Amino acid sequence: MYRIPQFIRLLLKDKFHTLINLVGLSFGLACSTIIFLYLFNEYSYDKYHSNADRIYRVAQNYITSGKPKKFAISSPALGPLLHQEYPQIETFVRIKPVSKVLIKAGEKVFYESNIAFADSNLFKVFTYDFISGDPEDCLKHPGDVVISEEIGNKFFGDKDPMGHTLLLENRFLLTVTGVIKDPPSNSHIPEKAFISYISWDENSGLKSTDWSLFEINDLTFLLFYRDFNRKAFDDKWPEFYERYLKEDGELYGQIYEPIFERLPDLHYHSDLPGDYATGNKVFLYTLFCIGIFILILAGINYTNMSTAKATQRIKEVGIRKVFGADRRSLIIRFMSESMLLFIVTLIISLAIVEFILEFTSFNYLIGTELSLAFFKKPILLVGILCIALTFTILASLYPAFYLSRFAPAETLSKLFKLGLNGAYTRQSLVIMQVLLAIIAITFTLLMRSQIQYLVTSDPGFNKENIIYLPIRDSILAAAVPYLQEELNKDPDVISVTTGFNYPGFPSGGLYWFEGENGMEEHNIPVFFVNHGFLETFGFELIEGRDFSFEYGSDTSGAVIVNETLCRFMNWDNPLGKRITQFRSLDARVVGVVRDFNFRSLHTMIEPLIIRLQFNYGGHLFIKLSGNSISEIIDFLEDKYAEIVPHRPFEFFFLDDRFKLMYQEDNLQLKLIGLFSVICLIIAGLGIFGLVSYSTERKFKEIGIRKVQGATAVGIVLLITRHFLKITVIAIVIAIPVSIWLFFVWLNEFAYKVEINIWILICSSLGVIVITLLTVLYHSVYSARLNPVESLRYE
């Protein structure tokens, strides 16, 4: 019977290679487990809602002049009307996200994001864990608010928030009627507090059910009694359209089409404007590939070292057969040894994972709540067991089935040789190992070049040394002229302006444009700005004029457009072209600005209208020379405290805000870069161990060559040449594969960097250098050995 202590003695007999096996496989399994935990978390977005498969969001597609324009948000009247007309809809909920708002409780005052108005049936549709309060009626009255545990702790500390009040924007008193646990990280809806929708309805100028279905403001979710039957919906749609949409559709000159999206599909399969932040599928595919790479690399290391060491036991196999061992018992022996070693490795790797997730800032870095909860994730446990079984079979397949087939007379003969099959197999695996490492590193470097291109590219305007203050108060808005006057006295202030919009955050709207065949309708992005906006941001006016106080009619009679809009409308002479919007605008184009990227470089430049806003609001932008920045900020803080003492002072640098558009890209780069380096380390460990084994096997050959006059340099070249050839073969295969993967990833971007040949050269040379250093360490050691040491028993 096989004894475990004997197995341990076998491991301790060759501590060096055993350690390489344990370290390489343990870290490989740990890293791939973390990657797959992350992927599992990402692919389970919103599936924790008990009704997830029955929840659909209804989005909009407005077809204007034959061109579709899609939005995630919809009319406040849509949900009630659909629920009224379609019996298959059990209920609906409208969620109206609001921008950052001021919330006060006692002496504590904070600006809070992720706040929304919601209907009282919110908790019938979505699943939230209640700490206190009744989900049935906690949002049924004006002023009701349900807050998350995080908000409760922030404003009330250890006290129970139930029944306490919050003051919203110094005007609206809210009463806490429920406290819920913080939503998990894989929730598409990030809201941390929900205010009764009735509160918004009572304080708005137009009741929600009186809105036109062509005017959008909310996110509308529908809960169906059963799986959504699109055919039944479409059959009734003409009647619904005739009753509720036809008249306004003719007025707006649009055709309305609903878009239904399943809740679990929103985060990674929807890209509609007006939605919450969505994920990047290509990034997940890339991370999955790297996880597989790491797993394969660790497996190759493990298999290579196991099979290499097994060949040293051929005589042991012959002796055991002489003493009566059959092939079946030998196969069981080798497989059990492999399984025991893998179990040890698995325990170590899971301990590494637990340490990283519980005692480091990894979860904070990636914004998740990953944990090793096998009972909550049985698929993870099954996956790990499958990996264990796969590694056991692969690592023991060669020794168990190949070595056990020889007769004792063959294995105990001095003339017995195993042949080259095992060596060729190991060489192929090493090529695969180096290949995967080169792909990972090259792809990471190419990805880094694209991210740097995004961040450093000229967006077409000046974003440096611009600070801005949100104008969240009518009192502050009224004080803007005074602030402008005071700021302009400072020689380090170049210009001051206000605007509701700025690059990265445009508005949008339906406008009529003078075309070749009359007025045409289009949904176009819009900037609402004030005088001096173009100067502050450094937009280049290539035709016409800027807005001017000399023209009092500019507010409703003048617009500035970009070059793309001129091309879009086929305007050769854009100045004087007419643009209208119902009763609020009947203007002529007075200027054309050179195209600039007012969104991230993920998207192409779109047509744009720049309008003059009716009053001071949105944000106060201050362009500085770069000197005395801290003094100007101190001045603003003092003035802010004088004008609006009830509000915390806040300001932002525009270039920092602009970089936020690439925050997700930078996070992806860090993660992929980290795991790619781990790929390289695991591959290096594998090569290190295999070179060590190969040189040990060549000790006698090296001794004979030295006796016959071979130099140390010649012996080093002999050993190095073989592994260098393997590395070059891997590079030749890996570079085209890396370029192909990079082009697939680049499809997410409208503006793409050109491939830098030096990246390919440097990544290839880097891997060659690492391989050479690894091989040289052992080959130099072997070449310096005294021949007497290796031949004294011959």
mmCIF file of C-alpha atoms in Angstrom, residues 470-708:
data_model
loop_
_atom_site.group_PDB
_atom_site.id
_atom_site.type_symbol
_atom_site.label_atom_id
_atom_site.label_comp_id
_atom_site.label_asym_id
_atom_site.label_seq_id
_atom_site.Cartn_x
_atom_site.Cartn_y
_atom_site.Cartn_z
ATOM 1 C CA PRO A 470 -20.427 74.065 -9.636
ATOM 2 C CA ILE A 471 -23.147 76.709 -9.268
ATOM 3 C CA ARG A 472 -25.692 74.806 -7.177
ATOM 4 C CA ASP A 473 -27.507 77.765 -5.662
ATOM 5 C CA SER A 474 -29.542 80.672 -7.052
ATOM 6 C CA ILE A 475 -27.777 82.954 -4.564
ATOM 7 C CA LEU A 476 -24.395 81.931 -5.967
ATOM 8 C CA ALA A 477 -25.711 82.332 -9.531
ATOM 9 C CA ALA A 478 -26.796 85.879 -8.734
ATOM 10 C CA ALA A 479 -23.294 86.623 -7.398
ATOM 11 C CA VAL A 480 -21.491 85.457 -10.561
ATOM 12 C CA PRO A 481 -21.121 88.961 -12.085
ATOM 13 C CA TYR A 482 -19.551 90.162 -8.825
ATOM 14 C CA LEU A 483 -17.155 87.178 -8.741
ATOM 15 C CA GLN A 484 -16.220 87.748 -12.393
ATOM 16 C CA GLU A 485 -15.447 91.370 -11.722
ATOM 17 C CA GLU A 486 -13.302 90.551 -8.687
ATOM 18 C CA LEU A 487 -11.453 87.712 -10.414
ATOM 19 C CA ASN A 488 -10.693 89.752 -13.525
ATOM 20 C CA LYS A 489 -8.760 92.202 -11.356
ATOM 21 C CA ASP A 490 -6.147 89.496 -10.763
ATOM 22 C CA PRO A 491 -3.450 89.524 -13.490
ATOM 23 C CA ASP A 492 -3.119 85.721 -13.180
ATOM 24 C CA VAL A 493 -6.749 85.240 -14.230
ATOM 25 C CA ILE A 494 -6.968 85.071 -18.026
ATOM 26 C CA SER A 495 -10.739 84.749 -18.388
ATOM 27 C CA VAL A 496 -13.907 83.835 -16.481
ATOM 28 C CA THR A 497 -17.151 82.404 -17.839
ATOM 29 C CA THR A 498 -20.046 80.135 -16.982
ATOM 30 C CA GLY A 499 -21.679 77.240 -18.744
ATOM 31 C CA PHE A 500 -24.121 74.442 -18.119
ATOM 32 C CA ASN A 501 -21.972 72.175 -20.292
ATOM 33 C CA TYR A 502 -18.296 71.584 -20.881
ATOM 34 C CA PRO A 503 -16.193 69.015 -22.764
ATOM 35 C CA GLY A 504 -17.140 65.544 -21.666
ATOM 36 C CA PHE A 505 -20.651 66.503 -20.560
ATOM 37 C CA PRO A 506 -22.863 67.814 -23.407
ATOM 38 C CA SER A 507 -26.635 68.103 -23.395
ATOM 39 C CA GLY A 508 -28.820 67.160 -26.346
ATOM 40 C CA GLY A 509 -32.043 68.112 -28.053
ATOM 41 C CA LEU A 510 -34.266 67.990 -31.105
ATOM 42 C CA TYR A 511 -33.612 70.862 -33.534
ATOM 43 C CA TRP A 512 -34.677 71.898 -37.013
ATOM 44 C CA PHE A 513 -31.895 72.769 -39.476
ATOM 45 C CA GLU A 514 -32.036 74.598 -42.753
ATOM 46 C CA GLY A 515 -31.303 72.010 -45.421
ATOM 47 C CA GLU A 516 -31.350 71.756 -49.192
ATOM 48 C CA ASN A 517 -35.026 70.773 -49.178
ATOM 49 C CA GLY A 518 -36.344 72.842 -46.315
ATOM 50 C CA MET A 519 -36.036 72.388 -42.554
ATOM 51 C CA GLU A 520 -34.757 69.015 -41.333
ATOM 52 C CA GLU A 521 -35.100 67.533 -37.830
ATOM 53 C CA HIS A 522 -32.151 65.997 -35.963
ATOM 54 C CA ASN A 523 -31.197 65.110 -32.412
ATOM 55 C CA ILE A 524 -27.924 66.948 -31.831
ATOM 56 C CA PRO A 525 -25.563 67.419 -28.821
ATOM 57 C CA VAL A 526 -25.669 70.956 -27.400
ATOM 58 C CA PHE A 527 -23.500 73.173 -25.201
ATOM 59 C CA PHE A 528 -25.289 75.909 -23.227
ATOM 60 C CA VAL A 529 -22.606 78.509 -22.462
ATOM 61 C CA ASN A 530 -22.074 82.169 -21.670
ATOM 62 C CA HIS A 531 -19.965 84.977 -23.125
ATOM 63 C CA GLY A 532 -16.243 84.241 -23.047
ATOM 64 C CA PHE A 533 -16.659 80.457 -23.169
ATOM 65 C CA LEU A 534 -14.718 80.023 -26.415
ATOM 66 C CA GLU A 535 -11.871 82.189 -25.120
ATOM 67 C CA THR A 536 -11.666 80.369 -21.780
ATOM 68 C CA PHE A 537 -11.420 76.935 -23.377
ATOM 69 C CA GLY A 538 -9.309 78.009 -26.310
ATOM 70 C CA PHE A 539 -11.754 76.859 -28.980
ATOM 71 C CA GLU A 540 -10.594 77.991 -32.402
ATOM 72 C CA LEU A 541 -13.143 80.073 -34.290
ATOM 73 C CA ILE A 542 -12.450 79.380 -37.985
ATOM 74 C CA GLU A 543 -15.367 81.285 -39.448
ATOM 75 C CA GLY A 544 -17.739 84.040 -38.301
ATOM 76 C CA ARG A 545 -17.796 85.567 -34.824
ATOM 77 C CA ASP A 546 -18.148 84.713 -31.141
ATOM 78 C CA PHE A 547 -21.150 85.640 -28.989
ATOM 79 C CA SER A 548 -21.028 89.297 -28.059
ATOM 80 C CA PHE A 549 -22.750 91.672 -25.644
ATOM 81 C CA GLU A 550 -23.053 94.040 -28.607
ATOM 82 C CA TYR A 551 -25.728 91.782 -30.052
ATOM 83 C CA GLY A 552 -28.577 91.622 -27.573
ATOM 84 C CA SER A 553 -30.426 89.083 -29.705
ATOM 85 C CA ASP A 554 -27.666 86.431 -29.426
ATOM 86 C CA THR A 555 -29.470 84.621 -26.603
ATOM 87 C CA SER A 556 -32.271 83.406 -28.864
ATOM 88 C CA GLY A 557 -31.050 84.467 -32.301
ATOM 89 C CA ALA A 558 -27.476 83.171 -32.670
ATOM 90 C CA VAL A 559 -25.714 79.812 -32.491
ATOM 91 C CA ILE A 560 -22.194 78.578 -33.125
ATOM 92 C CA VAL A 561 -21.631 75.150 -34.694
ATOM 93 C CA ASN A 562 -18.665 72.841 -35.237
ATOM 94 C CA GLU A 563 -17.170 71.647 -38.533
ATOM 95 C CA THR A 564 -18.781 68.216 -38.240
ATOM 96 C CA LEU A 565 -22.264 69.754 -38.163
ATOM 97 C CA CYS A 566 -21.454 71.717 -41.330
ATOM 98 C CA ARG A 567 -20.405 68.482 -43.064
ATOM 99 C CA PHE A 568 -23.418 66.661 -41.645
ATOM 100 C CA MET A 569 -25.780 69.266 -43.158
ATOM 101 C CA ASN A 570 -23.713 69.706 -46.368
ATOM 102 C CA TRP A 571 -23.287 73.421 -45.621
ATOM 103 C CA ASP A 572 -20.580 74.944 -47.801
ATOM 104 C CA ASN A 573 -21.465 78.420 -46.458
ATOM 105 C CA PRO A 574 -22.796 77.795 -42.930
ATOM 106 C CA LEU A 575 -22.977 81.433 -41.781
ATOM 107 C CA GLY A 576 -26.566 82.619 -41.747
ATOM 108 C CA LYS A 577 -28.086 79.124 -41.855
ATOM 109 C CA ARG A 578 -31.220 78.851 -39.759
ATOM 110 C CA ILE A 579 -31.605 76.565 -36.693
ATOM 111 C CA THR A 580 -34.812 76.464 -34.643
ATOM 112 C CA GLN A 581 -36.286 74.636 -31.665
ATOM 113 C CA PHE A 582 -39.989 75.119 -31.094
ATOM 114 C CA ARG A 583 -40.555 78.525 -29.452
ATOM 115 C CA SER A 584 -37.254 78.702 -27.526
ATOM 116 C CA LEU A 585 -34.900 79.263 -30.464
ATOM 117 C CA ASP A 586 -35.028 80.790 -33.915
ATOM 118 C CA ALA A 587 -31.386 81.497 -34.664
ATOM 119 C CA ARG A 588 -28.810 81.932 -37.399
ATOM 120 C CA VAL A 589 -25.344 80.419 -37.442
ATOM 121 C CA VAL A 590 -22.908 83.227 -36.576
ATOM 122 C CA GLY A 591 -19.716 81.204 -36.141
ATOM 123 C CA VAL A 592 -17.995 77.883 -36.777
ATOM 124 C CA VAL A 593 -15.434 76.368 -34.379
ATOM 125 C CA ARG A 594 -12.784 73.854 -35.311
ATOM 126 C CA ASP A 595 -13.738 70.323 -34.306
ATOM 127 C CA PHE A 596 -12.787 69.259 -30.785
ATOM 128 C CA ASN A 597 -13.416 66.100 -28.803
ATOM 129 C CA PHE A 598 -16.259 66.925 -26.460
ATOM 130 C CA ARG A 599 -16.611 63.257 -25.529
ATOM 131 C CA SER A 600 -13.882 60.706 -24.858
ATOM 132 C CA LEU A 601 -11.815 59.339 -27.732
ATOM 133 C CA HIS A 602 -13.874 56.164 -27.556
ATOM 134 C CA THR A 603 -16.329 57.925 -29.876
ATOM 135 C CA MET A 604 -16.042 59.976 -33.062
ATOM 136 C CA ILE A 605 -16.626 63.733 -32.997
ATOM 137 C CA GLU A 606 -20.336 64.424 -33.448
ATOM 138 C CA PRO A 607 -22.217 67.453 -34.788
ATOM 139 C CA LEU A 608 -22.491 70.122 -32.086
ATOM 140 C CA ILE A 609 -24.476 73.294 -31.408
ATOM 141 C CA ILE A 610 -23.200 75.950 -28.984
ATOM 142 C CA ARG A 611 -25.972 78.128 -27.594
ATOM 143 C CA LEU A 612 -25.939 81.157 -25.352
ATOM 144 C CA GLN A 613 -27.632 80.379 -22.028
ATOM 145 C CA PHE A 614 -30.293 82.691 -20.651
ATOM 146 C CA ASN A 615 -28.706 83.187 -17.222
ATOM 147 C CA TYR A 616 -25.688 82.408 -15.106
ATOM 148 C CA GLY A 617 -25.715 78.792 -14.034
ATOM 149 C CA GLY A 618 -24.131 75.393 -14.299
ATOM 150 C CA HIS A 619 -20.454 76.024 -13.557
ATOM 151 C CA LEU A 620 -18.099 78.945 -13.074
ATOM 152 C CA PHE A 621 -14.962 78.390 -15.192
ATOM 153 C CA ILE A 622 -11.740 80.274 -14.458
ATOM 154 C CA LYS A 623 -8.778 80.157 -16.824
ATOM 155 C CA LEU A 624 -5.487 80.817 -14.998
ATOM 156 C CA SER A 625 -1.993 81.630 -16.157
ATOM 157 C CA GLY A 626 -0.560 78.921 -13.930
ATOM 158 C CA ASN A 627 0.763 81.274 -11.261
ATOM 159 C CA SER A 628 -0.763 81.943 -7.826
ATOM 160 C CA ILE A 629 -3.274 79.095 -8.212
ATOM 161 C CA SER A 630 -3.448 78.396 -4.482
ATOM 162 C CA GLU A 631 -3.997 82.102 -3.691
ATOM 163 C CA ILE A 632 -6.890 82.307 -6.163
ATOM 164 C CA ILE A 633 -8.454 79.158 -4.702
ATOM 165 C CA ASP A 634 -8.168 80.644 -1.204
ATOM 166 C CA PHE A 635 -9.842 83.837 -2.477
ATOM 167 C CA LEU A 636 -12.691 81.803 -3.994
ATOM 168 C CA GLU A 637 -13.152 79.839 -0.781
ATOM 169 C CA ASP A 638 -13.430 83.048 1.238
ATOM 170 C CA LYS A 639 -15.958 84.558 -1.180
ATOM 171 C CA TYR A 640 -17.890 81.277 -1.284
ATOM 172 C CA ALA A 641 -18.173 81.309 2.510
ATOM 173 C CA GLU A 642 -19.487 84.898 2.364
ATOM 174 C CA ILE A 643 -22.061 84.293 -0.376
ATOM 175 C CA VAL A 644 -23.331 80.767 0.429
ATOM 176 C CA PRO A 645 -22.139 79.888 3.962
ATOM 177 C CA HIS A 646 -24.643 77.023 4.094
ATOM 178 C CA ARG A 647 -22.799 75.124 1.340
ATOM 179 C CA PRO A 648 -19.445 73.308 1.491
ATOM 180 C CA PHE A 649 -16.864 74.825 -0.837
ATOM 181 C CA GLU A 650 -15.860 72.588 -3.741
ATOM 182 C CA PHE A 651 -13.838 73.101 -6.893
ATOM 183 C CA PHE A 652 -12.269 70.923 -9.579
ATOM 184 C CA PHE A 653 -9.466 71.080 -12.110
ATOM 185 C CA LEU A 654 -10.803 70.497 -15.596
ATOM 186 C CA ASP A 655 -7.902 68.325 -16.738
ATOM 187 C CA ASP A 656 -8.428 66.009 -13.736
ATOM 188 C CA ARG A 657 -12.114 65.790 -14.549
ATOM 189 C CA PHE A 658 -11.321 65.016 -18.171
ATOM 190 C CA LYS A 659 -9.021 62.169 -17.111
ATOM 191 C CA LEU A 660 -11.960 60.534 -15.323
ATOM 192 C CA MET A 661 -13.317 59.568 -18.731
ATOM 193 C CA TYR A 662 -10.350 57.202 -19.006
ATOM 194 C CA GLN A 663 -10.400 55.999 -15.404
ATOM 195 C CA GLU A 664 -11.891 52.663 -16.418
ATOM 196 C CA ASP A 665 -9.284 52.263 -19.160
ATOM 197 C CA ASN A 666 -6.473 52.908 -16.677
ATOM 198 C CA LEU A 667 -7.918 50.375 -14.229
ATOM 199 C CA GLN A 668 -8.101 47.801 -16.994
ATOM 200 C CA LEU A 669 -4.504 48.535 -17.928
ATOM 201 C CA LYS A 670 -3.334 48.083 -14.328
ATOM 202 C CA LEU A 671 -5.131 44.756 -13.928
ATOM 203 C CA ILE A 672 -4.066 43.343 -17.271
ATOM 204 C CA GLY A 673 -0.508 44.617 -16.739
ATOM 205 C CA LEU A 674 -0.312 43.022 -13.286
ATOM 206 C CA PHE A 675 -1.502 39.634 -14.464
ATOM 207 C CA SER A 676 0.679 39.801 -17.586
ATOM 208 C CA VAL A 677 3.765 40.285 -15.417
ATOM 209 C CA ILE A 678 2.653 37.280 -13.397
ATOM 210 C CA CYS A 679 2.422 35.327 -16.676
ATOM 211 C CA LEU A 680 6.021 36.253 -17.393
ATOM 212 C CA ILE A 681 7.186 35.307 -13.887
ATOM 213 C CA ILE A 682 5.477 31.906 -14.046
ATOM 214 C CA ALA A 683 6.952 31.268 -17.493
ATOM 215 C CA GLY A 684 10.374 32.303 -16.175
ATOM 216 C CA LEU A 685 10.031 29.917 -13.226
ATOM 217 C CA GLY A 686 9.154 27.109 -15.602
ATOM 218 C CA ILE A 687 12.129 27.763 -17.852
ATOM 219 C CA PHE A 688 14.381 28.124 -14.796
ATOM 220 C CA GLY A 689 13.317 24.749 -13.441
ATOM 221 C CA LEU A 690 13.525 22.973 -16.771
ATOM 222 C CA VAL A 691 16.970 24.408 -17.565
ATOM 223 C CA SER A 692 18.105 23.280 -14.126
ATOM 224 C CA TYR A 693 16.824 19.779 -14.808
ATOM 225 C CA SER A 694 18.331 19.691 -18.326
ATOM 226 C CA THR A 695 21.783 20.812 -17.182
ATOM 227 C CA GLU A 696 21.744 18.273 -14.376
ATOM 228 C CA ARG A 697 21.025 15.570 -16.951
ATOM 229 C CA LYS A 698 23.954 16.840 -19.044
ATOM 230 C CA PHE A 699 26.532 16.867 -16.220
ATOM 231 C CA LYS A 700 28.294 13.747 -17.528
ATOM 232 C CA GLU A 701 28.149 14.980 -21.151
ATOM 233 C CA ILE A 702 29.640 18.320 -20.048
ATOM 234 C CA GLY A 703 32.359 16.506 -18.114
ATOM 235 C CA ILE A 704 33.310 14.403 -21.134
ATOM 236 C CA ARG A 705 33.381 17.488 -23.403
ATOM 237 C CA LYS A 706 35.648 19.326 -20.952
ATOM 238 C CA VAL A 707 38.006 16.321 -20.784
ATOM 239 C CA GLN A 708 38.142 16.403 -24.574
#
